[in-house]
Amino acid sequence: MAAPEELEIELQPAGRLRESGTTTLIAPATVINYGLSEGWEAVFEGQGQTPLSPSGPTSLTAAGAFLKHVLQPGSLQDKAGPGIATEFGVLLPDSTGSSGVGASVAGIVSQRWDWGTIHLNAQTALTRDHHADLFLGGIIEGPSQWSVRPVAEFFYEKEFGQSETMSALVGFIWRVRDNLSFDVGLRHALTNGHPVNEVRAGLTFGFPLRMFGERSQQSR
């Protein structure tokens, strides 16, 4: 979670998605986190999506704006026991098509041990097409003190009356320093029984925004 007045950006410059005989370029996929105050974070996300085979126009998809709040500090905040957080906000329409505005609310439980970290996520949503949606997921990471650590992600999602997805991802995270890391992953999923394969590669970096304000004041 981003510290107060710190900006953290999760950027996937390019990724490849293969589903139902269609290949799509995901470029870029971005999550922007800004620390509003202790325990509160603003989250903005979205991704560019360009069909390659067959070709098609680029669109902005999976966009949303959220607030994240730590309800109970835990091991990720250097406290004892699991941490509990919530994230809620709006799902914004895609730039093409007839999708509308949706909303979601999630609960997140995280625990860190010497051998690794586990995050459990449960989310319910009203989708952009106004269908009920349920998401259950988990992330397992290797020891936080390792500069290169393995990661695995599993989730089940059901958009009632529309689709059902089971997904698994395996990959690695390379932490160069506290505010810079790189990641790579391979994902395989089944959506309504049809295979979905995805290659992801990205980076996460952060910096304090307050430094710009301090420089502006010093220049006066």
Tab-separated table of C-alpha atoms in Angstrom:
chain	number	residue	atom	x	y	z
A	1	MET	CA	0.000	0.000	0.000
A	2	ALA	CA	1.360	3.432	-0.925
A	3	ALA	CA	2.543	5.594	1.975
A	4	PRO	CA	0.856	8.993	2.516
A	5	GLU	CA	1.713	11.445	-0.297
A	6	GLU	CA	3.442	8.688	-2.255
A	7	LEU	CA	2.566	7.693	-5.817
A	8	GLU	CA	3.006	4.044	-6.821
A	9	ILE	CA	2.531	2.921	-10.437
A	10	GLU	CA	2.075	-0.669	-11.588
A	11	LEU	CA	2.792	-0.676	-15.324
A	12	GLN	CA	2.557	-3.506	-17.832
A	13	PRO	CA	4.002	-1.987	-21.036
A	14	ALA	CA	2.748	-4.899	-23.145
A	15	GLY	CA	1.098	-8.267	-22.702
A	16	ARG	CA	-0.361	-10.948	-24.952
A	17	LEU	CA	-3.819	-12.477	-24.473
A	18	ARG	CA	-5.045	-15.500	-26.435
A	19	GLU	CA	-8.744	-16.411	-26.155
A	20	SER	CA	-11.145	-18.297	-28.445
A	21	GLY	CA	-8.788	-18.070	-31.438
A	22	THR	CA	-8.272	-14.319	-30.988
A	23	THR	CA	-4.944	-12.712	-30.076
A	24	THR	CA	-5.046	-9.368	-28.281
A	25	LEU	CA	-2.294	-6.934	-27.311
A	26	ILE	CA	-2.716	-5.489	-23.828
A	27	ALA	CA	-0.677	-2.264	-23.909
A	28	PRO	CA	-0.391	-0.644	-21.550
A	29	ALA	CA	-2.111	-1.952	-18.426
A	30	THR	CA	-1.752	0.524	-15.574
A	31	VAL	CA	-2.679	0.759	-11.895
A	32	ILE	CA	-1.973	4.069	-10.131
A	33	ASN	CA	-1.992	4.093	-6.314
A	34	TYR	CA	-1.790	7.311	-4.296
A	35	GLY	CA	-1.488	7.407	-0.505
A	36	LEU	CA	-4.098	9.865	0.748
A	37	SER	CA	-3.356	9.449	4.462
A	38	GLU	CA	-2.338	6.722	6.880
A	39	GLY	CA	-4.378	3.642	5.934
A	40	TRP	CA	-6.145	5.256	2.952
A	41	GLU	CA	-5.223	4.929	-0.719
A	42	ALA	CA	-6.780	6.089	-4.002
A	43	VAL	CA	-6.559	3.581	-6.871
A	44	PHE	CA	-7.051	4.282	-10.590
A	45	GLU	CA	-6.677	1.557	-13.208
A	46	GLY	CA	-7.276	0.745	-16.855
A	47	GLN	CA	-5.731	-0.910	-19.886
A	48	GLY	CA	-5.392	-0.446	-23.616
A	49	GLN	CA	-6.616	-3.407	-25.648
A	50	THR	CA	-5.860	-3.923	-29.357
A	51	PRO	CA	-7.067	-7.012	-31.280
A	52	LEU	CA	-4.229	-8.377	-33.434
A	53	SER	CA	-5.727	-11.466	-35.052
A	54	PRO	CA	-8.159	-10.469	-36.417
A	55	SER	CA	-7.107	-6.829	-36.199
A	56	GLY	CA	-9.318	-4.147	-34.724
A	57	PRO	CA	-9.305	-0.697	-33.109
A	58	THR	CA	-7.658	0.021	-29.764
A	59	SER	CA	-9.994	0.544	-26.818
A	60	LEU	CA	-9.661	1.499	-23.162
A	61	THR	CA	-11.050	-1.299	-20.985
A	62	ALA	CA	-11.164	-2.466	-17.359
A	63	ALA	CA	-11.064	1.126	-16.083
A	64	GLY	CA	-12.056	1.979	-12.547
A	65	ALA	CA	-11.569	4.351	-9.611
A	66	PHE	CA	-11.432	3.014	-6.051
A	67	LEU	CA	-10.645	3.786	-2.447
A	68	LYS	CA	-8.695	1.278	-0.355
A	69	HIS	CA	-8.662	1.368	3.452
A	70	VAL	CA	-6.818	-0.732	6.016
A	71	LEU	CA	-9.420	-1.710	8.599
A	72	GLN	CA	-6.992	-3.645	10.798
A	73	PRO	CA	-3.209	-3.247	10.442
A	74	GLY	CA	-1.345	-6.551	10.404
A	75	SER	CA	1.964	-8.126	9.475
A	76	LEU	CA	2.255	-6.077	6.266
A	77	GLN	CA	2.191	-2.954	8.463
A	78	ASP	CA	4.723	-4.463	10.918
A	79	LYS	CA	1.972	-5.409	13.379
A	80	ALA	CA	1.071	-8.812	14.757
A	81	GLY	CA	-1.469	-11.037	13.005
A	82	PRO	CA	-3.342	-10.736	9.711
A	83	GLY	CA	-4.226	-7.408	8.167
A	84	ILE	CA	-7.737	-6.663	6.913
A	85	ALA	CA	-8.527	-4.106	4.213
A	86	THR	CA	-11.440	-3.106	2.015
A	87	GLU	CA	-11.538	-1.640	-1.481
A	88	PHE	CA	-14.621	-0.092	-3.072
A	89	GLY	CA	-15.394	2.099	-6.047
A	90	VAL	CA	-16.825	2.482	-9.538
A	91	LEU	CA	-16.214	0.510	-12.736
A	92	LEU	CA	-15.997	2.933	-15.651
A	93	PRO	CA	-17.399	2.261	-19.161
A	94	ASP	CA	-15.168	0.907	-21.903
A	95	SER	CA	-14.241	3.454	-24.567
A	96	THR	CA	-16.026	1.412	-27.238
A	97	GLY	CA	-19.265	-0.533	-27.099
A	98	SER	CA	-22.334	0.086	-24.974
A	99	SER	CA	-21.078	-0.786	-21.489
A	100	GLY	CA	-22.183	1.397	-18.605
A	101	VAL	CA	-21.027	2.184	-15.081
A	102	GLY	CA	-20.658	-0.527	-12.449
A	103	ALA	CA	-19.548	-0.746	-8.827
A	104	SER	CA	-17.597	-3.140	-6.648
A	105	VAL	CA	-16.661	-3.739	-3.016
A	106	ALA	CA	-13.988	-6.151	-1.808
A	107	GLY	CA	-12.528	-7.506	1.397
A	108	ILE	CA	-8.828	-8.435	1.599
A	109	VAL	CA	-7.035	-10.459	4.296
A	110	SER	CA	-3.207	-10.603	4.229
A	111	GLN	CA	-0.676	-12.427	6.379
A	112	ARG	CA	3.131	-12.495	6.114
A	113	TRP	CA	5.363	-15.203	7.552
A	114	ASP	CA	9.097	-15.860	7.201
A	115	TRP	CA	8.403	-18.359	4.396
A	116	GLY	CA	6.036	-16.141	2.417
A	117	THR	CA	2.877	-14.055	2.202
A	118	ILE	CA	-0.750	-14.927	1.476
A	119	HIS	CA	-3.479	-12.528	0.313
A	120	LEU	CA	-7.129	-13.649	0.210
A	121	ASN	CA	-9.661	-11.554	-1.703
A	122	ALA	CA	-13.466	-11.710	-1.882
A	123	GLN	CA	-15.307	-9.229	-4.091
A	124	THR	CA	-18.852	-8.625	-5.214
A	125	ALA	CA	-19.747	-6.289	-8.042
A	126	LEU	CA	-22.397	-4.923	-10.342
A	127	THR	CA	-20.658	-5.171	-13.729
A	128	ARG	CA	-20.582	-2.529	-16.443
A	129	ASP	CA	-23.359	-4.511	-18.161
A	130	HIS	CA	-25.327	-4.535	-14.888
A	131	HIS	CA	-24.937	-8.205	-13.985
A	132	ALA	CA	-24.121	-9.496	-10.502
A	133	ASP	CA	-20.531	-10.728	-10.177
A	134	LEU	CA	-18.669	-12.734	-7.515
A	135	PHE	CA	-14.862	-13.008	-7.312
A	136	LEU	CA	-12.831	-15.194	-4.929
A	137	GLY	CA	-9.044	-15.168	-5.200
A	138	GLY	CA	-5.752	-15.857	-3.495
A	139	ILE	CA	-2.122	-14.825	-4.002
A	140	ILE	CA	0.885	-16.655	-2.560
A	141	GLU	CA	4.308	-14.967	-2.596
A	142	GLY	CA	7.727	-16.271	-1.594
A	143	PRO	CA	9.795	-14.810	1.291
A	144	SER	CA	9.721	-11.010	1.249
A	145	GLN	CA	13.454	-10.805	2.005
A	146	TRP	CA	14.327	-12.563	-1.271
A	147	SER	CA	15.243	-10.172	-4.076
A	148	VAL	CA	13.647	-12.603	-6.560
A	149	ARG	CA	10.595	-14.394	-5.203
A	150	PRO	CA	8.040	-16.713	-6.821
A	151	VAL	CA	4.358	-15.774	-6.929
A	152	ALA	CA	1.180	-17.694	-7.726
A	153	GLU	CA	-2.361	-16.347	-8.127
A	154	PHE	CA	-5.619	-18.294	-8.295
A	155	PHE	CA	-9.161	-17.005	-8.689
A	156	TYR	CA	-12.720	-18.031	-9.420
A	157	GLU	CA	-15.146	-15.504	-10.914
A	158	LYS	CA	-18.801	-15.863	-11.822
A	159	GLU	CA	-20.750	-13.212	-13.692
A	160	PHE	CA	-24.255	-14.520	-13.136
A	161	GLY	CA	-26.040	-15.451	-16.316
A	162	GLN	CA	-22.974	-14.634	-18.428
A	163	SER	CA	-19.668	-16.361	-17.676
A	164	GLU	CA	-17.693	-18.468	-15.234
A	165	THR	CA	-13.884	-18.313	-15.034
A	166	MET	CA	-11.255	-20.332	-13.200
A	167	SER	CA	-7.728	-18.917	-13.490
A	168	ALA	CA	-4.178	-19.713	-12.334
A	169	LEU	CA	-1.019	-17.636	-12.741
A	170	VAL	CA	2.614	-18.395	-11.868
A	171	GLY	CA	5.515	-15.981	-12.094
A	172	PHE	CA	8.342	-14.134	-10.403
A	173	ILE	CA	8.868	-10.709	-8.837
A	174	TRP	CA	12.354	-9.157	-8.862
A	175	ARG	CA	12.751	-6.373	-6.308
A	176	VAL	CA	15.601	-4.092	-7.407
A	177	ARG	CA	15.059	-1.714	-4.485
A	178	ASP	CA	12.211	-0.710	-2.186
A	179	ASN	CA	10.519	1.491	-4.792
A	180	LEU	CA	11.297	-0.507	-7.953
A	181	SER	CA	10.468	-4.083	-8.940
A	182	PHE	CA	9.879	-6.096	-12.109
A	183	ASP	CA	7.480	-8.996	-12.617
A	184	VAL	CA	6.696	-11.654	-15.198
A	185	GLY	CA	3.898	-14.220	-15.247
A	186	LEU	CA	2.050	-16.820	-17.295
A	187	ARG	CA	-1.700	-17.228	-16.826
A	188	HIS	CA	-3.996	-20.036	-17.928
A	189	ALA	CA	-7.741	-19.880	-17.420
A	190	LEU	CA	-10.986	-21.502	-18.485
A	191	THR	CA	-13.911	-19.206	-19.268
A	192	ASN	CA	-17.136	-21.129	-19.896
A	193	GLY	CA	-14.899	-24.103	-20.687
A	194	HIS	CA	-12.817	-22.243	-23.300
A	195	PRO	CA	-9.052	-21.800	-22.697
A	196	VAL	CA	-7.521	-18.373	-22.115
A	197	ASN	CA	-3.732	-17.906	-22.131
A	198	GLU	CA	-1.898	-14.733	-21.200
A	199	VAL	CA	1.713	-13.557	-20.918
A	200	ARG	CA	2.381	-10.642	-18.573
A	201	ALA	CA	5.509	-8.574	-17.910
A	202	GLY	CA	5.659	-5.308	-16.033
A	203	LEU	CA	7.222	-3.126	-13.389
A	204	THR	CA	6.175	-1.295	-10.240
A	205	PHE	CA	7.799	1.955	-9.130
A	206	GLY	CA	7.002	4.674	-6.641
A	207	PHE	CA	8.073	8.138	-5.553
A	208	PRO	CA	6.871	10.821	-3.107
A	209	LEU	CA	4.736	13.531	-4.661
A	210	ARG	CA	5.383	15.971	-1.826
A	211	MET	CA	8.885	16.606	-3.170
A	212	PHE	CA	7.362	18.654	-6.015
A	213	GLY	CA	5.551	20.882	-3.539
A	214	GLU	CA	8.715	21.327	-1.467
A	215	ARG	CA	10.741	22.330	-4.529
A	216	SER	CA	8.047	24.798	-5.597
A	217	GLN	CA	8.072	26.467	-2.161
A	218	GLN	CA	11.896	26.621	-2.087
A	219	SER	CA	11.968	28.348	-5.492
A	220	ARG	CA	9.775	31.233	-4.290
